[in-house]
mmCIF file with all atom_site columns, C-alpha atoms in Angstrom:
data_model
loop_
_atom_site.group_PDB
_atom_site.id
_atom_site.type_symbol
_atom_site.label_atom_id
_atom_site.label_alt_id
_atom_site.label_comp_id
_atom_site.label_asym_id
_atom_site.label_entity_id
_atom_site.label_seq_id
_atom_site.pdbx_PDB_ins_code
_atom_site.Cartn_x
_atom_site.Cartn_y
_atom_site.Cartn_z
_atom_site.occupancy
_atom_site.B_iso_or_equiv
_atom_site.pdbx_formal_charge
_atom_site.auth_seq_id
_atom_site.auth_comp_id
_atom_site.auth_asym_id
_atom_site.auth_atom_id
_atom_site.pdbx_PDB_model_num
ATOM 1   C CA . GLN A 1 1   ? 3.714   18.200  -2.459  1.00 0.00 ? 1   GLN A CA 1
ATOM 2   C CA . VAL A 1 2   ? 1.772   14.931  -2.469  1.00 0.00 ? 2   VAL A CA 1
ATOM 3   C CA . GLN A 1 3   ? -1.103  13.943  -0.213  1.00 0.00 ? 3   GLN A CA 1
ATOM 4   C CA . LEU A 1 4   ? -2.134  10.324  0.337   1.00 0.00 ? 4   LEU A CA 1
ATOM 5   C CA . VAL A 1 5   ? -5.308  9.297   2.156   1.00 0.00 ? 5   VAL A CA 1
ATOM 6   C CA . GLU A 1 6   ? -6.132  5.680   2.980   1.00 0.00 ? 6   GLU A CA 1
ATOM 7   C CA . SER A 1 7   ? -9.602  4.339   3.645   1.00 0.00 ? 7   SER A CA 1
ATOM 8   C CA . GLY A 1 8   ? -11.456 1.058   3.854   1.00 0.00 ? 8   GLY A CA 1
ATOM 9   C CA . GLY A 1 9   ? -10.093 -0.397  7.065   1.00 0.00 ? 9   GLY A CA 1
ATOM 10  C CA . GLY A 1 10  ? -12.266 -1.984  9.698   1.00 0.00 ? 10  GLY A CA 1
ATOM 11  C CA . LEU A 1 11  ? -13.004 -5.053  11.772  1.00 0.00 ? 11  LEU A CA 1
ATOM 12  C CA . VAL A 1 12  ? -13.494 -8.393  10.037  1.00 0.00 ? 12  VAL A CA 1
ATOM 13  C CA . GLN A 1 13  ? -13.520 -12.033 11.049  1.00 0.00 ? 13  GLN A CA 1
ATOM 14  C CA . ALA A 1 14  ? -10.775 -14.409 10.017  1.00 0.00 ? 14  ALA A CA 1
ATOM 15  C CA . GLY A 1 15  ? -11.327 -15.541 6.456   1.00 0.00 ? 15  GLY A CA 1
ATOM 16  C CA . GLY A 1 16  ? -13.048 -12.322 5.500   1.00 0.00 ? 16  GLY A CA 1
ATOM 17  C CA . SER A 1 17  ? -12.064 -9.649  3.013   1.00 0.00 ? 17  SER A CA 1
ATOM 18  C CA . LEU A 1 18  ? -11.387 -5.936  2.938   1.00 0.00 ? 18  LEU A CA 1
ATOM 19  C CA . ARG A 1 19  ? -10.505 -3.536  0.152   1.00 0.00 ? 19  ARG A CA 1
ATOM 20  C CA . LEU A 1 20  ? -8.275  -0.639  1.100   1.00 0.00 ? 20  LEU A CA 1
ATOM 21  C CA . SER A 1 21  ? -8.024  2.499   -0.998  1.00 0.00 ? 21  SER A CA 1
ATOM 22  C CA . CYS A 1 22  ? -5.294  5.110   -1.226  1.00 0.00 ? 22  CYS A CA 1
ATOM 23  C CA . ALA A 1 23  ? -6.269  8.376   -2.887  1.00 0.00 ? 23  ALA A CA 1
ATOM 24  C CA . ALA A 1 24  ? -3.442  10.609  -4.104  1.00 0.00 ? 24  ALA A CA 1
ATOM 25  C CA . SER A 1 25  ? -3.429  14.298  -4.906  1.00 0.00 ? 25  SER A CA 1
ATOM 26  C CA . GLY A 1 26  ? -0.935  17.092  -5.497  1.00 0.00 ? 26  GLY A CA 1
ATOM 27  C CA . ARG A 1 27  ? -0.304  20.198  -7.567  1.00 0.00 ? 27  ARG A CA 1
ATOM 28  C CA . THR A 1 28  ? 2.857   18.941  -9.296  1.00 0.00 ? 28  THR A CA 1
ATOM 29  C CA . PHE A 1 29  ? 2.150   15.252  -9.462  1.00 0.00 ? 29  PHE A CA 1
ATOM 30  C CA . SER A 1 30  ? 1.782   12.759  -12.307 1.00 0.00 ? 30  SER A CA 1
ATOM 31  C CA . PHE A 1 31  ? 0.303   9.807   -10.522 1.00 0.00 ? 31  PHE A CA 1
ATOM 32  C CA . ARG A 1 32  ? 0.764   7.289   -13.327 1.00 0.00 ? 32  ARG A CA 1
ATOM 33  C CA . ASN A 1 33  ? 4.540   7.883   -13.304 1.00 0.00 ? 33  ASN A CA 1
ATOM 34  C CA . HIS A 1 34  ? 4.950   6.803   -9.690  1.00 0.00 ? 34  HIS A CA 1
ATOM 35  C CA . ALA A 1 35  ? 5.167   3.383   -8.174  1.00 0.00 ? 35  ALA A CA 1
ATOM 36  C CA . MET A 1 36  ? 3.277   2.914   -4.925  1.00 0.00 ? 36  MET A CA 1
ATOM 37  C CA . GLY A 1 37  ? 3.829   0.727   -1.909  1.00 0.00 ? 37  GLY A CA 1
ATOM 38  C CA . TRP A 1 38  ? 1.747   -0.618  0.952   1.00 0.00 ? 38  TRP A CA 1
ATOM 39  C CA . PHE A 1 39  ? 3.171   -1.196  4.406   1.00 0.00 ? 39  PHE A CA 1
ATOM 40  C CA . ARG A 1 40  ? 1.684   -2.272  7.706   1.00 0.00 ? 40  ARG A CA 1
ATOM 41  C CA . GLN A 1 41  ? 2.627   -1.920  11.342  1.00 0.00 ? 41  GLN A CA 1
ATOM 42  C CA . ALA A 1 42  ? 1.228   -3.930  14.226  1.00 0.00 ? 42  ALA A CA 1
ATOM 43  C CA . PRO A 1 43  ? 1.510   -2.809  17.865  1.00 0.00 ? 43  PRO A CA 1
ATOM 44  C CA . GLY A 1 44  ? 4.998   -3.414  19.179  1.00 0.00 ? 44  GLY A CA 1
ATOM 45  C CA . LYS A 1 45  ? 6.264   -4.427  15.737  1.00 0.00 ? 45  LYS A CA 1
ATOM 46  C CA . GLU A 1 46  ? 8.370   -2.706  13.119  1.00 0.00 ? 46  GLU A CA 1
ATOM 47  C CA . ARG A 1 47  ? 6.825   -1.494  9.910   1.00 0.00 ? 47  ARG A CA 1
ATOM 48  C CA . GLU A 1 48  ? 6.529   -4.328  7.410   1.00 0.00 ? 48  GLU A CA 1
ATOM 49  C CA . PHE A 1 49  ? 6.461   -4.246  3.636   1.00 0.00 ? 49  PHE A CA 1
ATOM 50  C CA . VAL A 1 50  ? 3.238   -5.592  2.133   1.00 0.00 ? 50  VAL A CA 1
ATOM 51  C CA . GLY A 1 51  ? 3.362   -4.903  -1.591  1.00 0.00 ? 51  GLY A CA 1
ATOM 52  C CA . HIS A 1 52  ? 4.457   -2.667  -4.446  1.00 0.00 ? 52  HIS A CA 1
ATOM 53  C CA . ILE A 1 53  ? 2.851   -1.707  -7.738  1.00 0.00 ? 53  ILE A CA 1
ATOM 54  C CA . SER A 1 54  ? 4.543   0.102   -10.610 1.00 0.00 ? 54  SER A CA 1
ATOM 55  C CA . GLY A 1 55  ? 3.107   3.228   -12.195 1.00 0.00 ? 55  GLY A CA 1
ATOM 56  C CA . SER A 1 56  ? 1.555   1.252   -15.029 1.00 0.00 ? 56  SER A CA 1
ATOM 57  C CA . GLY A 1 57  ? 0.350   -1.507  -12.719 1.00 0.00 ? 57  GLY A CA 1
ATOM 58  C CA . GLY A 1 58  ? 2.320   -4.133  -14.609 1.00 0.00 ? 58  GLY A CA 1
ATOM 59  C CA . ASP A 1 59  ? 5.071   -4.764  -12.074 1.00 0.00 ? 59  ASP A CA 1
ATOM 60  C CA . LEU A 1 60  ? 3.862   -6.240  -8.777  1.00 0.00 ? 60  LEU A CA 1
ATOM 61  C CA . LEU A 1 61  ? 5.718   -7.364  -5.687  1.00 0.00 ? 61  LEU A CA 1
ATOM 62  C CA . TYR A 1 62  ? 4.312   -8.914  -2.507  1.00 0.00 ? 62  TYR A CA 1
ATOM 63  C CA . THR A 1 63  ? 5.803   -10.081 0.719   1.00 0.00 ? 63  THR A CA 1
ATOM 64  C CA . ASP A 1 64  ? 5.608   -13.855 1.113   1.00 0.00 ? 64  ASP A CA 1
ATOM 65  C CA . SER A 1 65  ? 3.080   -13.787 3.937   1.00 0.00 ? 65  SER A CA 1
ATOM 66  C CA . VAL A 1 66  ? 0.394   -12.172 1.752   1.00 0.00 ? 66  VAL A CA 1
ATOM 67  C CA . LYS A 1 67  ? 1.063   -13.790 -1.631  1.00 0.00 ? 67  LYS A CA 1
ATOM 68  C CA . GLY A 1 68  ? -2.053  -15.397 -3.012  1.00 0.00 ? 68  GLY A CA 1
ATOM 69  C CA . ARG A 1 69  ? -4.290  -13.486 -0.598  1.00 0.00 ? 69  ARG A CA 1
ATOM 70  C CA . PHE A 1 70  ? -3.631  -9.801  -1.283  1.00 0.00 ? 70  PHE A CA 1
ATOM 71  C CA . THR A 1 71  ? -3.826  -8.064  -4.652  1.00 0.00 ? 71  THR A CA 1
ATOM 72  C CA . LEU A 1 72  ? -2.662  -4.585  -5.614  1.00 0.00 ? 72  LEU A CA 1
ATOM 73  C CA . SER A 1 73  ? -4.270  -2.599  -8.386  1.00 0.00 ? 73  SER A CA 1
ATOM 74  C CA . ARG A 1 74  ? -4.546  1.025   -9.406  1.00 0.00 ? 74  ARG A CA 1
ATOM 75  C CA . ASP A 1 75  ? -6.848  3.444   -11.170 1.00 0.00 ? 75  ASP A CA 1
ATOM 76  C CA . ASN A 1 76  ? -4.600  6.079   -12.701 1.00 0.00 ? 76  ASN A CA 1
ATOM 77  C CA . PHE A 1 77  ? -7.526  8.098   -14.014 1.00 0.00 ? 77  PHE A CA 1
ATOM 78  C CA . ASN A 1 78  ? -8.809  8.654   -10.476 1.00 0.00 ? 78  ASN A CA 1
ATOM 79  C CA . ASN A 1 79  ? -5.398  8.578   -8.754  1.00 0.00 ? 79  ASN A CA 1
ATOM 80  C CA . ILE A 1 80  ? -6.252  5.637   -6.525  1.00 0.00 ? 80  ILE A CA 1
ATOM 81  C CA . VAL A 1 81  ? -4.312  2.541   -5.493  1.00 0.00 ? 81  VAL A CA 1
ATOM 82  C CA . TYR A 1 82  ? -6.198  -0.430  -4.076  1.00 0.00 ? 82  TYR A CA 1
ATOM 83  C CA . LEU A 1 83  ? -5.199  -3.268  -1.798  1.00 0.00 ? 83  LEU A CA 1
ATOM 84  C CA . GLN A 1 84  ? -7.658  -6.147  -1.970  1.00 0.00 ? 84  GLN A CA 1
ATOM 85  C CA . MET A 1 85  ? -7.205  -8.400  1.050   1.00 0.00 ? 85  MET A CA 1
ATOM 86  C CA . ASN A 1 86  ? -8.798  -11.841 1.064   1.00 0.00 ? 86  ASN A CA 1
ATOM 87  C CA . SER A 1 87  ? -8.599  -14.778 3.463   1.00 0.00 ? 87  SER A CA 1
ATOM 88  C CA . LEU A 1 88  ? -7.608  -12.441 6.244   1.00 0.00 ? 88  LEU A CA 1
ATOM 89  C CA . LYS A 1 89  ? -5.858  -13.807 9.298   1.00 0.00 ? 89  LYS A CA 1
ATOM 90  C CA . PRO A 1 90  ? -5.505  -12.355 12.802  1.00 0.00 ? 90  PRO A CA 1
ATOM 91  C CA . GLU A 1 91  ? -1.813  -11.908 12.010  1.00 0.00 ? 91  GLU A CA 1
ATOM 92  C CA . ASP A 1 92  ? -2.830  -9.343  9.377   1.00 0.00 ? 92  ASP A CA 1
ATOM 93  C CA . THR A 1 93  ? -4.067  -6.982  12.085  1.00 0.00 ? 93  THR A CA 1
ATOM 94  C CA . ALA A 1 94  ? -2.164  -3.718  11.714  1.00 0.00 ? 94  ALA A CA 1
ATOM 95  C CA . VAL A 1 95  ? -2.313  -0.126  10.565  1.00 0.00 ? 95  VAL A CA 1
ATOM 96  C CA . TYR A 1 96  ? -1.942  -0.161  6.789   1.00 0.00 ? 96  TYR A CA 1
ATOM 97  C CA . SER A 1 97  ? -0.295  2.773   5.036   1.00 0.00 ? 97  SER A CA 1
ATOM 98  C CA . CYS A 1 98  ? 0.308   3.601   1.403   1.00 0.00 ? 98  CYS A CA 1
ATOM 99  C CA . ALA A 1 99  ? 3.414   5.391   0.189   1.00 0.00 ? 99  ALA A CA 1
ATOM 100 C CA . LEU A 1 100 ? 4.671   6.991   -3.013  1.00 0.00 ? 100 LEU A CA 1
ATOM 101 C CA . ARG A 1 101 ? 7.998   6.192   -4.614  1.00 0.00 ? 101 ARG A CA 1
ATOM 102 C CA . PRO A 1 102 ? 9.826   9.012   -6.440  1.00 0.00 ? 102 PRO A CA 1
ATOM 103 C CA . THR A 1 103 ? 10.868  8.257   -9.996  1.00 0.00 ? 103 THR A CA 1
ATOM 104 C CA . SER A 1 104 ? 14.470  9.010   -9.064  1.00 0.00 ? 104 SER A CA 1
ATOM 105 C CA . TYR A 1 105 ? 14.372  6.123   -6.568  1.00 0.00 ? 105 TYR A CA 1
ATOM 106 C CA . SER A 1 106 ? 13.944  3.474   -9.257  1.00 0.00 ? 106 SER A CA 1
ATOM 107 C CA . GLY A 1 107 ? 17.194  1.778   -8.295  1.00 0.00 ? 107 GLY A CA 1
ATOM 108 C CA . ARG A 1 108 ? 16.287  1.372   -4.631  1.00 0.00 ? 108 ARG A CA 1
ATOM 109 C CA . ASN A 1 109 ? 14.845  -1.655  -2.868  1.00 0.00 ? 109 ASN A CA 1
ATOM 110 C CA . ARG A 1 110 ? 11.076  -1.678  -3.374  1.00 0.00 ? 110 ARG A CA 1
ATOM 111 C CA . ALA A 1 111 ? 10.532  -3.503  -0.097  1.00 0.00 ? 111 ALA A CA 1
ATOM 112 C CA . ASP A 1 112 ? 12.411  -0.934  1.978   1.00 0.00 ? 112 ASP A CA 1
ATOM 113 C CA . SER A 1 113 ? 10.416  1.926   3.470   1.00 0.00 ? 113 SER A CA 1
ATOM 114 C CA . SER A 1 114 ? 13.311  4.282   2.738   1.00 0.00 ? 114 SER A CA 1
ATOM 115 C CA . SER A 1 115 ? 12.475  3.889   -0.961  1.00 0.00 ? 115 SER A CA 1
ATOM 116 C CA . TYR A 1 116 ? 9.285   5.905   -0.442  1.00 0.00 ? 116 TYR A CA 1
ATOM 117 C CA . VAL A 1 117 ? 8.920   9.590   0.373   1.00 0.00 ? 117 VAL A CA 1
ATOM 118 C CA . TYR A 1 118 ? 5.228   10.432  0.831   1.00 0.00 ? 118 TYR A CA 1
ATOM 119 C CA . TRP A 1 119 ? 3.016   8.534   3.254   1.00 0.00 ? 119 TRP A CA 1
ATOM 120 C CA . GLY A 1 120 ? -0.638  8.452   4.142   1.00 0.00 ? 120 GLY A CA 1
ATOM 121 C CA . GLN A 1 121 ? -2.023  8.530   7.665   1.00 0.00 ? 121 GLN A CA 1
ATOM 122 C CA . GLY A 1 122 ? -2.869  4.836   7.702   1.00 0.00 ? 122 GLY A CA 1
ATOM 123 C CA . THR A 1 123 ? -6.061  2.863   8.169   1.00 0.00 ? 123 THR A CA 1
ATOM 124 C CA . GLN A 1 124 ? -6.658  0.266   10.878  1.00 0.00 ? 124 GLN A CA 1
ATOM 125 C CA . VAL A 1 125 ? -7.357  -3.331  9.911   1.00 0.00 ? 125 VAL A CA 1
ATOM 126 C CA . THR A 1 126 ? -8.408  -5.668  12.702  1.00 0.00 ? 126 THR A CA 1
ATOM 127 C CA . VAL A 1 127 ? -9.007  -9.367  12.066  1.00 0.00 ? 127 VAL A CA 1
ATOM 128 C CA . SER A 1 128 ? -10.719 -11.360 14.790  1.00 0.00 ? 128 SER A CA 1
ATOM 129 C CA . SER A 1 129 ? -10.475 -15.119 15.239  1.00 0.00 ? 129 SER A CA 1
#
C-alpha cells in the first residue's frame, strides 16, 4: 500500500514558475528503491508523460515539450519527489499527477502510464497568457 499526495499547483502567468511536490508514504515501502514518474492531463486530452526519475535520482527522462524547462528531483530522506517548472506556457495547463513504478517493472517503458502502479490525486496547474 502506497499513498502519493501532490501539492504546489496553482495559477501563474506565462513565463512564470511553479514547484510541484509529491509526498509518498506506506507501511511496506522503500521509497529510494522506486522510480517515480510525472504525468499530466489537460481537458479533452489523453494523459501525457512528463518525466521520470530513478530511485537514486541519477537517471532522468523528460518528454521533448518540457526539456530545458522542467526539472525532476527527489528527497529520499523525506520521501518527496519534486517537479520544478520554469518558463511555463499556456500549453502546460493540466492536472499533474505523480506515480510510482514497481521495481519489477524495470523493463517496461518509462514513458507509458502502464509502467506505474500507484498514483496521486493530481494538482491543477493553470498558466495564463
